Short mmCIF file of C-alpha atoms in Angstrom, two decimals:
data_model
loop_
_atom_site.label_atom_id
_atom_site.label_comp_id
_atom_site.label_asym_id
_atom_site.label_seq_id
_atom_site.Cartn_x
_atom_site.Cartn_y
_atom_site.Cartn_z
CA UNK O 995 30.56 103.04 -34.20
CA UNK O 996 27.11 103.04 -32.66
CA UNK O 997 26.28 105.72 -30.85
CA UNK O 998 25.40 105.03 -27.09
CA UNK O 999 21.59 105.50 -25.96
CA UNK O 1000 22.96 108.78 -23.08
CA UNK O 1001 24.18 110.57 -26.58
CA UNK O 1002 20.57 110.30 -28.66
CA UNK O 1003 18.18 113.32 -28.42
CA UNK O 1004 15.28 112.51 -25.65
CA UNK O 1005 13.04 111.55 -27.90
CA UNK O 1006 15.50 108.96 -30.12
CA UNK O 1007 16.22 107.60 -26.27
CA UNK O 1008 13.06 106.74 -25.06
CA UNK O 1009 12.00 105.04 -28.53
CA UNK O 1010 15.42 102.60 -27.85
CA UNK O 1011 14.38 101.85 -24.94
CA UNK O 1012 11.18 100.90 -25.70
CA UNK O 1013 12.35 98.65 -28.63
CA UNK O 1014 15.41 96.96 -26.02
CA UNK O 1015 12.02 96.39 -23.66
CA UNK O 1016 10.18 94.40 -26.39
CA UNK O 1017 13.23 92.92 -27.82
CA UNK O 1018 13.60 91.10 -23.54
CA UNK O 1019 10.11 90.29 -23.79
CA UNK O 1020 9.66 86.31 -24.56
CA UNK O 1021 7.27 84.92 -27.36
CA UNK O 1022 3.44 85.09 -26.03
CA UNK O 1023 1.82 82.59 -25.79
CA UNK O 1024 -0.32 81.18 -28.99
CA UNK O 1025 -3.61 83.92 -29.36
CA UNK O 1026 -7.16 83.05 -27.76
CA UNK O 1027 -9.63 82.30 -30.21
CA UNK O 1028 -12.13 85.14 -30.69
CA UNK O 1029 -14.96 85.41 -28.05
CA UNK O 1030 -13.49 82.89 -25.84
CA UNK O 1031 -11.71 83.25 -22.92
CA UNK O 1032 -8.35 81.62 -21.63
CA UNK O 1033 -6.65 80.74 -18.95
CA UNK O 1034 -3.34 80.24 -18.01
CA UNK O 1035 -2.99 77.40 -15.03
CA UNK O 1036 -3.94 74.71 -15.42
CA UNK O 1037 -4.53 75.73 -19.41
CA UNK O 1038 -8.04 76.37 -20.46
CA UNK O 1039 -10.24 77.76 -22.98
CA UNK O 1040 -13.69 78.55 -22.44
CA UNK O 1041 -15.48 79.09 -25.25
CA UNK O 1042 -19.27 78.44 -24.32
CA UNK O 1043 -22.48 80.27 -25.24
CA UNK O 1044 -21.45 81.98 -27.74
CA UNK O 1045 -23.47 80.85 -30.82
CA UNK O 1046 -20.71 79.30 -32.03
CA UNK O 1047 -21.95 77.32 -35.01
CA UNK O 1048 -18.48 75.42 -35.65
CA UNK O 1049 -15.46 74.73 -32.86
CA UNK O 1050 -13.67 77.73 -33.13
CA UNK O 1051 -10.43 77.91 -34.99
CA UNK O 1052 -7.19 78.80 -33.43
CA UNK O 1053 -7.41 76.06 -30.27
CA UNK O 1054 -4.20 76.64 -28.28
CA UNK O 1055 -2.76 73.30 -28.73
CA UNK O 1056 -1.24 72.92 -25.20
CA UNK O 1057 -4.84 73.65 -24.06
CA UNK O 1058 -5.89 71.15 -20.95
CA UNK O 1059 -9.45 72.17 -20.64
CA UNK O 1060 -12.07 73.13 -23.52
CA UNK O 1061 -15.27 74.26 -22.40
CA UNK O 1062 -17.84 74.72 -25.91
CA UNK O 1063 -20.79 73.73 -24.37
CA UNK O 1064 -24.25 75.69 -25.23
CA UNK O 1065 -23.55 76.64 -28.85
CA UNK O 1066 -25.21 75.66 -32.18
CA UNK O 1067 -21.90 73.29 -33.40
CA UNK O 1068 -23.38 70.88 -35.69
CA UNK O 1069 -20.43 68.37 -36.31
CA UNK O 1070 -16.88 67.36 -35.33
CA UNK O 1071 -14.15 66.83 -37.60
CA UNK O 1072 -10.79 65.16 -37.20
CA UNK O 1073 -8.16 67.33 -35.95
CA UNK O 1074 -10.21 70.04 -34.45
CA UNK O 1075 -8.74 69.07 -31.14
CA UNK O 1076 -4.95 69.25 -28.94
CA UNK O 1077 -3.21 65.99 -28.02
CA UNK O 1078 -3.16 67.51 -24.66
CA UNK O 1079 -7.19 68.00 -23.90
CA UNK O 1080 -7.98 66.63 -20.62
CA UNK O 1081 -11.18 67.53 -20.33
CA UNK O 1082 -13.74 68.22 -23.33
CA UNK O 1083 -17.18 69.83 -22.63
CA UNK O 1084 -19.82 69.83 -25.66
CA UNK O 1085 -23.28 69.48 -24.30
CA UNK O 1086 -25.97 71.40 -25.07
CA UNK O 1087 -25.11 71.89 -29.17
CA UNK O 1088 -26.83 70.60 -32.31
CA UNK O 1089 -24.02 68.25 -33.20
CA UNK O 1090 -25.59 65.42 -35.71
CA UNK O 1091 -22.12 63.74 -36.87
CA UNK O 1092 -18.79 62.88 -35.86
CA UNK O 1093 -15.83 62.37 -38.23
CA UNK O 1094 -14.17 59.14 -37.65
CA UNK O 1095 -11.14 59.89 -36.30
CA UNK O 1096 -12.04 63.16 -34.28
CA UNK O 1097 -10.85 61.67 -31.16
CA UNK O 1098 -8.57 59.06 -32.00
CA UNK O 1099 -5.10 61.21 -31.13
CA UNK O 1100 -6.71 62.41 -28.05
CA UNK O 1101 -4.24 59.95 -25.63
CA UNK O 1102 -4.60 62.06 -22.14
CA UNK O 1103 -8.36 62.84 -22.41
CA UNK O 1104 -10.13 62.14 -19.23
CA UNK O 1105 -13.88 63.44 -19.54
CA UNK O 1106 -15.90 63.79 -22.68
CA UNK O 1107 -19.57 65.09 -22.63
CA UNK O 1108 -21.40 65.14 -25.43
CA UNK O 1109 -24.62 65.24 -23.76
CA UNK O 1110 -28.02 66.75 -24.82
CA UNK O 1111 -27.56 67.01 -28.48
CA UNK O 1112 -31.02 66.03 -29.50
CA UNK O 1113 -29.89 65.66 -33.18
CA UNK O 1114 -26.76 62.88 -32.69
CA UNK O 1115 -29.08 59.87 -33.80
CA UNK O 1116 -26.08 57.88 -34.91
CA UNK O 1117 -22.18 56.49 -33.53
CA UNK O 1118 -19.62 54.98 -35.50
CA UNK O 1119 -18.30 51.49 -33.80
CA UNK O 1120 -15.00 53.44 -33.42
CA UNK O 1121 -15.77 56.81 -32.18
CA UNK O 1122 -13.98 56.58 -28.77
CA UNK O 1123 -11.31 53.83 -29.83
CA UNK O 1124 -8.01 54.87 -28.58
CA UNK O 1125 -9.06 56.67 -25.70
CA UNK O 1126 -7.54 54.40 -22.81
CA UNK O 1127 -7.37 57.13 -20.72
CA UNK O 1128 -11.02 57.92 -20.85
CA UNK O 1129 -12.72 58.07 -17.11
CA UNK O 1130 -16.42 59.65 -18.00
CA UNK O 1131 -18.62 59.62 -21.00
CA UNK O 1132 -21.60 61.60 -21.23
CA UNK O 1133 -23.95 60.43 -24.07
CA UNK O 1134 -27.47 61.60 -21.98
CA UNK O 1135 -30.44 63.25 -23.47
CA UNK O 1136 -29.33 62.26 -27.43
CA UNK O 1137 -31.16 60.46 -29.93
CA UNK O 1138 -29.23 57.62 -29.73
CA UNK O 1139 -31.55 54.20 -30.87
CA UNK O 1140 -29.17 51.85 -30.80
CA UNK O 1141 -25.46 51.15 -30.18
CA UNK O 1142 -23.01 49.60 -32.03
CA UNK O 1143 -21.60 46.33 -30.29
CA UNK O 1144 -17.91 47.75 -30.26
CA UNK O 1145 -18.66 51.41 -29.50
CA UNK O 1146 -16.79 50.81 -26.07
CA UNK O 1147 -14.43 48.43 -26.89
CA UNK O 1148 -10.53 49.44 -25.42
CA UNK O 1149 -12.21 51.81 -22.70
CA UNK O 1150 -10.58 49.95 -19.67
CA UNK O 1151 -10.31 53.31 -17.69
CA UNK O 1152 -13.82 54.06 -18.03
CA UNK O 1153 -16.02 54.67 -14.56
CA UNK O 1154 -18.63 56.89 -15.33
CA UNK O 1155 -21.10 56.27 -18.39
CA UNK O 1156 -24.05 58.09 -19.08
CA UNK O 1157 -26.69 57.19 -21.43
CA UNK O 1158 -29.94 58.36 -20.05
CA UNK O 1159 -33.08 59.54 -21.03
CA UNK O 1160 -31.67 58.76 -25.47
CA UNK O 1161 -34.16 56.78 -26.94
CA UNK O 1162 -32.42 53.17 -26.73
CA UNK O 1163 -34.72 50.44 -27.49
CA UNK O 1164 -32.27 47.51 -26.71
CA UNK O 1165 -28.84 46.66 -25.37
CA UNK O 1166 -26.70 43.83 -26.76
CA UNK O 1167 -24.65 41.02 -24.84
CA UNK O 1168 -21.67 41.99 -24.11
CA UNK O 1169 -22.14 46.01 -25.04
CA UNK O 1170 -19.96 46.62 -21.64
CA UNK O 1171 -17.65 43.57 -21.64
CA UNK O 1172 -14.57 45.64 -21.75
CA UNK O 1173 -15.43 48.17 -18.90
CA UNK O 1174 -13.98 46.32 -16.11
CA UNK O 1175 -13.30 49.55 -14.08
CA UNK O 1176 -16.93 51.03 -14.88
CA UNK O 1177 -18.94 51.90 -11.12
CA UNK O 1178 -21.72 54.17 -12.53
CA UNK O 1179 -23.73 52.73 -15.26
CA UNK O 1180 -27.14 55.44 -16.20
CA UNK O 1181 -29.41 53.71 -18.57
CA UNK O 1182 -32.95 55.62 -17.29
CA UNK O 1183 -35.41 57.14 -19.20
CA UNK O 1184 -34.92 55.04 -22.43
CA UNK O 1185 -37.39 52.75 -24.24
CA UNK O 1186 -35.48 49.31 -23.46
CA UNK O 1187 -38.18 46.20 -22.68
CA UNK O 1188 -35.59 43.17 -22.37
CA UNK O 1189 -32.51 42.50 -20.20
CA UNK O 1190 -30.76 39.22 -21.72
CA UNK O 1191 -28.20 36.85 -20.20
CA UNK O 1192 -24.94 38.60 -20.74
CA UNK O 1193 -25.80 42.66 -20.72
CA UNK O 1194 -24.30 43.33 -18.06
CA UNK O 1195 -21.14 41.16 -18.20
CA UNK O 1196 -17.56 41.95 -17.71
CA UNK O 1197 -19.07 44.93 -15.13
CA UNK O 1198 -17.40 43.70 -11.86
CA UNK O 1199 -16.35 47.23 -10.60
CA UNK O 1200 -20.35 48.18 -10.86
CA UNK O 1201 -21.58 50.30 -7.78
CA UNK O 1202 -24.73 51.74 -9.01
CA UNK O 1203 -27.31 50.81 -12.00
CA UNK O 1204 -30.07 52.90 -13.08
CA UNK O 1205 -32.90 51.60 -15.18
CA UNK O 1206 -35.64 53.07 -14.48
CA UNK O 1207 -38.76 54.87 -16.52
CA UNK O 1208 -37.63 51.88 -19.48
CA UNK O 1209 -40.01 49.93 -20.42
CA UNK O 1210 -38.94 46.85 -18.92
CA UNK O 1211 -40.79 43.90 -18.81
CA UNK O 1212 -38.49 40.95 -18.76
CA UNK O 1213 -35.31 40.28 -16.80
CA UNK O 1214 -33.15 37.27 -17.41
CA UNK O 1215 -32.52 35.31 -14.58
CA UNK O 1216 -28.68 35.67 -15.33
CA UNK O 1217 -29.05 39.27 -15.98
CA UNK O 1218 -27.41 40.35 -12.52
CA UNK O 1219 -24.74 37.26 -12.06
CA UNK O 1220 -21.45 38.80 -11.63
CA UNK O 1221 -22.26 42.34 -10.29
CA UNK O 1222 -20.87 41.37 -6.71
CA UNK O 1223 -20.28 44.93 -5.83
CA UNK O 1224 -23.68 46.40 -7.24
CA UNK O 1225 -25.14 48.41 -4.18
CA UNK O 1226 -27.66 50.79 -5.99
CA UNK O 1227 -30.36 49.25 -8.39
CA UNK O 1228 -33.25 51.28 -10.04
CA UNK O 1229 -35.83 49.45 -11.24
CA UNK O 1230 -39.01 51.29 -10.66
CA UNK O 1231 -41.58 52.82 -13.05
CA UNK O 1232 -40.93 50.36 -15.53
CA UNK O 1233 -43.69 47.34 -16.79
CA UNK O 1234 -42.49 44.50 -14.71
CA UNK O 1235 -44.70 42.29 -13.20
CA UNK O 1236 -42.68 39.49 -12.03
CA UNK O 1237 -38.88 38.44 -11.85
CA UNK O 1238 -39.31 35.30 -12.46
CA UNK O 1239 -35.82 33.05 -11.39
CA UNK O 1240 -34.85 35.28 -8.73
CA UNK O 1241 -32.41 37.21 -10.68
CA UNK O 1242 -31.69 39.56 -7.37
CA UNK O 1243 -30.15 36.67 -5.87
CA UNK O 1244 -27.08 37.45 -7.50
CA UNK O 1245 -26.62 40.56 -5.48
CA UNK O 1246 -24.83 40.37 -2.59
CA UNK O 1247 -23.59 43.58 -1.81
CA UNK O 1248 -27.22 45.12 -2.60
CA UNK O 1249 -27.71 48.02 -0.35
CA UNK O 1250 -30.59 50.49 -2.17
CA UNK O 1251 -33.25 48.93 -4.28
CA UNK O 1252 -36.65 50.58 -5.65
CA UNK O 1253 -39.47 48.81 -7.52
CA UNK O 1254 -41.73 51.15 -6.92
CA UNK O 1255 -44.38 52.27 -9.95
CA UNK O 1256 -44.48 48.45 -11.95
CA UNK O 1257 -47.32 45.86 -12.19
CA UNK O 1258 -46.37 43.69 -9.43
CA UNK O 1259 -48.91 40.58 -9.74
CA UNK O 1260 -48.99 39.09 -6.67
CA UNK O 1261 -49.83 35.78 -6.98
CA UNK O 1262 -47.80 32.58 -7.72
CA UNK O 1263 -45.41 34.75 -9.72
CA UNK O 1264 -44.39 37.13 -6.17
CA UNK O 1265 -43.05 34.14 -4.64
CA UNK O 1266 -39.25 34.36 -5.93
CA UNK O 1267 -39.50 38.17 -5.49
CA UNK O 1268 -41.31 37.49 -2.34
CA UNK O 1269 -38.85 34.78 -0.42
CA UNK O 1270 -35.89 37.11 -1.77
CA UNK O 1271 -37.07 39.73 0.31
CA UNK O 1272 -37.73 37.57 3.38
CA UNK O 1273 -33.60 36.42 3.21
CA UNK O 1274 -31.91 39.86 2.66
CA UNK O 1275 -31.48 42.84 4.27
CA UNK O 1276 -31.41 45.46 1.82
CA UNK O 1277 -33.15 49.36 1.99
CA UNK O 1278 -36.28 49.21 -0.52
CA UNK O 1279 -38.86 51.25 -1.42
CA UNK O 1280 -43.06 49.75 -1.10
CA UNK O 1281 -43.58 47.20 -3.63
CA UNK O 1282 -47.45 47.43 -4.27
CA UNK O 1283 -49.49 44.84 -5.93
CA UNK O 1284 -51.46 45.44 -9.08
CA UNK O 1285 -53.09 42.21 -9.20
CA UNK O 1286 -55.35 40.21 -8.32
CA UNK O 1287 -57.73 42.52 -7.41
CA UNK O 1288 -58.43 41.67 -4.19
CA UNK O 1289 -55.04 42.35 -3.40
CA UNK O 1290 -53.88 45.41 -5.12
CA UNK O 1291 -52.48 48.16 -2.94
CA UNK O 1292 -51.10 45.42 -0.77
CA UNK O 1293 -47.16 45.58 -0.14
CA UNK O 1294 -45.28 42.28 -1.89
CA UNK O 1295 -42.87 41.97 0.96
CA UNK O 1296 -45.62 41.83 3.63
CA UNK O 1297 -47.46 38.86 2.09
CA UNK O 1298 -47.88 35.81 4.03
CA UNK O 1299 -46.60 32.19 3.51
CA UNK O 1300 -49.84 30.96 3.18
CA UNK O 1301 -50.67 33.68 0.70
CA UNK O 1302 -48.91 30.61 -1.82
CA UNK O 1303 -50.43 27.63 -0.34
CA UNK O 1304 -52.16 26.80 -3.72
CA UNK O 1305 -49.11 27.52 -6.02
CA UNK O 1306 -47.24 24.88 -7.51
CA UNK O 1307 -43.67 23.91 -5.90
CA UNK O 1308 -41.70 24.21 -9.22
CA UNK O 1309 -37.96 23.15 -7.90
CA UNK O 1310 -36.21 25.45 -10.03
CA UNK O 1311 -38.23 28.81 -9.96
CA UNK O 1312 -36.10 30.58 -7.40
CA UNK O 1313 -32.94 29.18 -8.86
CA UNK O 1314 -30.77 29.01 -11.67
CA UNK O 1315 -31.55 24.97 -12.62
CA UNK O 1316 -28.68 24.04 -11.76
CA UNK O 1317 -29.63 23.00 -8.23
CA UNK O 1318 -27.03 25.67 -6.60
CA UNK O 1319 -30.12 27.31 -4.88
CA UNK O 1320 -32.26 24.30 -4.63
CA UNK O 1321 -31.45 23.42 -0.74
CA UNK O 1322 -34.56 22.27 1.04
CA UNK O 1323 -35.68 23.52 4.70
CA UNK O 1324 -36.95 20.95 7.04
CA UNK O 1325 -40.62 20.79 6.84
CA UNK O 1326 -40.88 21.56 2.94
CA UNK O 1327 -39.35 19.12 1.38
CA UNK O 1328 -38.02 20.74 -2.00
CA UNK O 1329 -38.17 24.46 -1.42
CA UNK O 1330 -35.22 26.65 -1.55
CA UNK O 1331 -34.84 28.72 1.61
CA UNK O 1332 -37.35 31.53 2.11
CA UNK O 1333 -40.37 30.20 0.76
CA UNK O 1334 -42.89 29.20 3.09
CA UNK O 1335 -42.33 26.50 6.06
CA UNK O 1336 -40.58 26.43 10.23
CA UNK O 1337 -37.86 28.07 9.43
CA UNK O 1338 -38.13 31.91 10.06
CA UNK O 1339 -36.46 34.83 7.60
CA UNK O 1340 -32.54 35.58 8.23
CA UNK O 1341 -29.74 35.23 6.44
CA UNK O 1342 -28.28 31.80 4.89
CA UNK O 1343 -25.88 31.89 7.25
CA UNK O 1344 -27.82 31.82 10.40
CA UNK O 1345 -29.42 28.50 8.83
CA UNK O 1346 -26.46 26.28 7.08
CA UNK O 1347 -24.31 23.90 8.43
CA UNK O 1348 -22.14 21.57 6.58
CA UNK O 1349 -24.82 22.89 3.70
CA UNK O 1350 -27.77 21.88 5.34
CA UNK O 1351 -30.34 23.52 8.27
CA UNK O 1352 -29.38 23.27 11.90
CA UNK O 1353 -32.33 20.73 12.64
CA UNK O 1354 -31.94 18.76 9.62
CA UNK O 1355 -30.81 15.20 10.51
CA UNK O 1356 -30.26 14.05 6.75
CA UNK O 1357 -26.60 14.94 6.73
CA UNK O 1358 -23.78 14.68 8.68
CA UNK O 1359 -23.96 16.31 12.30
CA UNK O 1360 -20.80 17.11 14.52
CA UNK O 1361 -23.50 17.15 17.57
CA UNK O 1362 -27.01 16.65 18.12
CA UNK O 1363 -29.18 19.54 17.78
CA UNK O 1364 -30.68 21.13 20.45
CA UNK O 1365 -34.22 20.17 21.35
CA UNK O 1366 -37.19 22.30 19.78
CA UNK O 1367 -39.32 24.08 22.34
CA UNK O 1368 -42.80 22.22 20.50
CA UNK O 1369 -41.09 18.63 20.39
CA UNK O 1370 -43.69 16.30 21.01
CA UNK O 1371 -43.23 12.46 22.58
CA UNK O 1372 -43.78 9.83 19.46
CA UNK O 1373 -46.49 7.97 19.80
CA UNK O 1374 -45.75 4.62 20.94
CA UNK O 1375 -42.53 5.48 22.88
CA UNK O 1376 -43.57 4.89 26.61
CA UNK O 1377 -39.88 5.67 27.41
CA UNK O 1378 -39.60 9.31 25.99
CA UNK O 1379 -41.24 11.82 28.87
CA UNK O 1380 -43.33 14.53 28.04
CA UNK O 1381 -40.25 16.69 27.83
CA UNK O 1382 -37.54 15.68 24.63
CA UNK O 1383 -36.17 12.67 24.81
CA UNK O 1384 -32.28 12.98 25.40
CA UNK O 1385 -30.13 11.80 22.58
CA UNK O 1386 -28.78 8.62 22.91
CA UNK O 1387 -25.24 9.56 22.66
CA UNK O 1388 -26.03 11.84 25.71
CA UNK O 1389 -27.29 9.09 27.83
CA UNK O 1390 -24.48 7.90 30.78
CA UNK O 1391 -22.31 5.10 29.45
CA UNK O 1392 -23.34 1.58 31.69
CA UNK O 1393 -20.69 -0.79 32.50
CA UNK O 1394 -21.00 -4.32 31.27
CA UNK O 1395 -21.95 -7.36 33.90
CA UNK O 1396 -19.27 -9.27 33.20
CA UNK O 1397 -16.85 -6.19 33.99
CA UNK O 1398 -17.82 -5.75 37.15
CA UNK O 1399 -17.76 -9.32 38.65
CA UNK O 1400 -14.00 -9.06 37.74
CA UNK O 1401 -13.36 -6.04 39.75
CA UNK O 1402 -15.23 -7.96 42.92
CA UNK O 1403 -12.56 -10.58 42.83
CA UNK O 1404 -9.76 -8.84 42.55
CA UNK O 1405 -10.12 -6.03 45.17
CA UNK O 1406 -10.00 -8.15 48.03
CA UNK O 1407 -6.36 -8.69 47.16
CA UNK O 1408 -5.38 -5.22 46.77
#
């Protein structure tokens, strides 16, 4: 039989004791790496600036947060990381390469920066496949050229993307077709000269859109068509001289626009740009001319209409040639709204009427319009006064001859 702990020497009790106390005691909880620091609720490891020239070994696996920014990791390899990361920080490192497959098991991660790591020149088309619960992607201040086509394909939870100031020299069709849910799109400070037709489709969530300090000097007309909630566009300090098309048209919900520190040539090519301005209501910064000389300085939006007297009425230069922009305003026969002529700058709406101006007597007209304060009698109409003639269906109805004889027989009888 045992003997109980009251009948051991002091010394022989306290030692049981001490072993029943760390027998009770549960399993801790897995070690924290070396260096690092860790943290309970919710579960997080913070491992930055420390030099760390790999990704520490030893990750707690149930770990929710890893913080490894500002160390001197060069790569990524497959594995390194828990199922249950939520949040990954590794900015500010010299990684150059990324094992396929290093987040492919990664189903609850939420936020992934991987910005300023001068040396990652290169992606694999798969490096963020299977993360469909992604939310933000930092790729900013890399070395990143190019992109694959499919680097984003599956990423249907992504709203955040950064990509600015990498040195991107073009962007494909359809790059962001699968980021329906995407609002913030950062594409500043690369070297990209050409927006095509389909960039920016499949991006109908997209708030704001930064492009500015590219080197942009063509926009596709289509470039903007489907971006109905776009409210923030950056466009300045870039090479643009002209948007030809009126590729802002297909904006509606624009709120904040800058194209501020670009080439503006204000002559014949302004006038899309130009009437755009004079039918919308949108926050922008000065727009000054670069050429011609005589009027550089001078603000685009405050030109005048006669300013394009002498430029040729092309019918489809503020639309898409397909004649859904190409209704004409009374007075210039064949221009869309907002170019020069009577009617004055407000929205569409103000204007259109069964699809045509107020005052415009070519289609139908469920009343006559009112008269114009500078109507003027026709010449050789002695019966309109100097004021507007009244409208003939306004006139008082006369009762036939014939009608009234009849009633001058017959009342006598009543």
């Amino acid at each position: 039989m045992r003997p109980a702990v009251r009948d051991l020497p002091p010394g022989g009790r306290l030692a049981a004791l001490l072993l029943a106390a760390l027998a009770w005691v549960p399993s801790r909880a897995p070690a924290c790496p070396a260096l690092c620091t860790c943290y309970v609720s919710p579960p997080t490891v913070s491992c930055q600036a420390n030099n760390f020239s790999s990704v520490p070994s030893g990750l707690p696996p149930g770990a929710r947060r890893l913080f490894l920014q500002n160390n001197i990791i060069g790569a990524l390899r497959a594995g390194t990381f828990g199922p249950s990361t939520v949040t990954l920080w590794l900015y500010s490192n010299n990684i150059s390469s990324i094992q396929p497959g290093t987040f492919r098991h990664l189903p609850a991660l939420e936020e992934l920066d991987l910005g300023d790591n001068p040396h990652l020149r290169v992606l694999a088309p798969d490096t963020f496949h299977g993360l469909r619960r992604l939310q933000a992607l930092h790729l900013y201040r890399c070395q990143l050229a190019s992109l694959p086509s499919t680097i984003f394909r599956g990423l249907h939870s992504l709203q955040y993307l950064y990509l600015q100031e990498n040195g991107l020299l073009y962007l494909q069709d359809d790059l962001f077709a699968d980021l329906a849910n995407l609002s913030h799109l950062f594409l500043h400070g690369n070297r990209v000269r050409v927006l095509s037709e389909g960039v920016f489709r499949g991006l109908p969530s997209l708030d704001r859109l930064l492009l500015h300090a590219n080197r942009l000097v063509a926009i596709h007309r289509r470039a903007f068509r489907g971006l109905a909630r776009l409210t923030i566009l950056y466009l300045f300090n870039n090479s643009l001289a002209a948007l030809p098309g009126d590729p802002l048209a297909a904006l509606p919900a624009l709120q904040f626009l800058r194209l501020n520190a670009n080439p503006w040539a204000c002559d014949c090519r302004a006038r899309p740009l130009w009437a755009w301005f004079r039918r919308t209501r949108v926050s922008s910064s000065p727009v000054p001319c670069a050429s011609p000389p005589h009027r550089r300085g001078t603000d685009l939006r405050h030109l005048r209409p006669r300013d394009f007297d002498a430029c040729p009425d092309n019918g489809d230069e503020d639309g898409d040639g397909d004649g859904a922009n190409g209704v004409a305003v009374m007075g210039t026969p064949g221009r869309a709204l907002g170019r020069p002529g009577t009617l004055p700058a407000a929205p569409p709406s103000a204007f259109y009427r069964d699809g045509l101006p107020p005052h415009d007597l070519r289609g139908p007209q469920p009343r006559p319009p009112p008269p114009s304060r500078d109507s003027r009698r026709p010449d050789g109409d002695p019966g309109c006064p100097r004021d507007p003639c009244v409208p003939p269906a306004a006139a008082a109805p006369h009762a036939p001859p014939g009608l009234l004889s009849l009633l001058a027989l017959l009342l006598p009888r009543l």
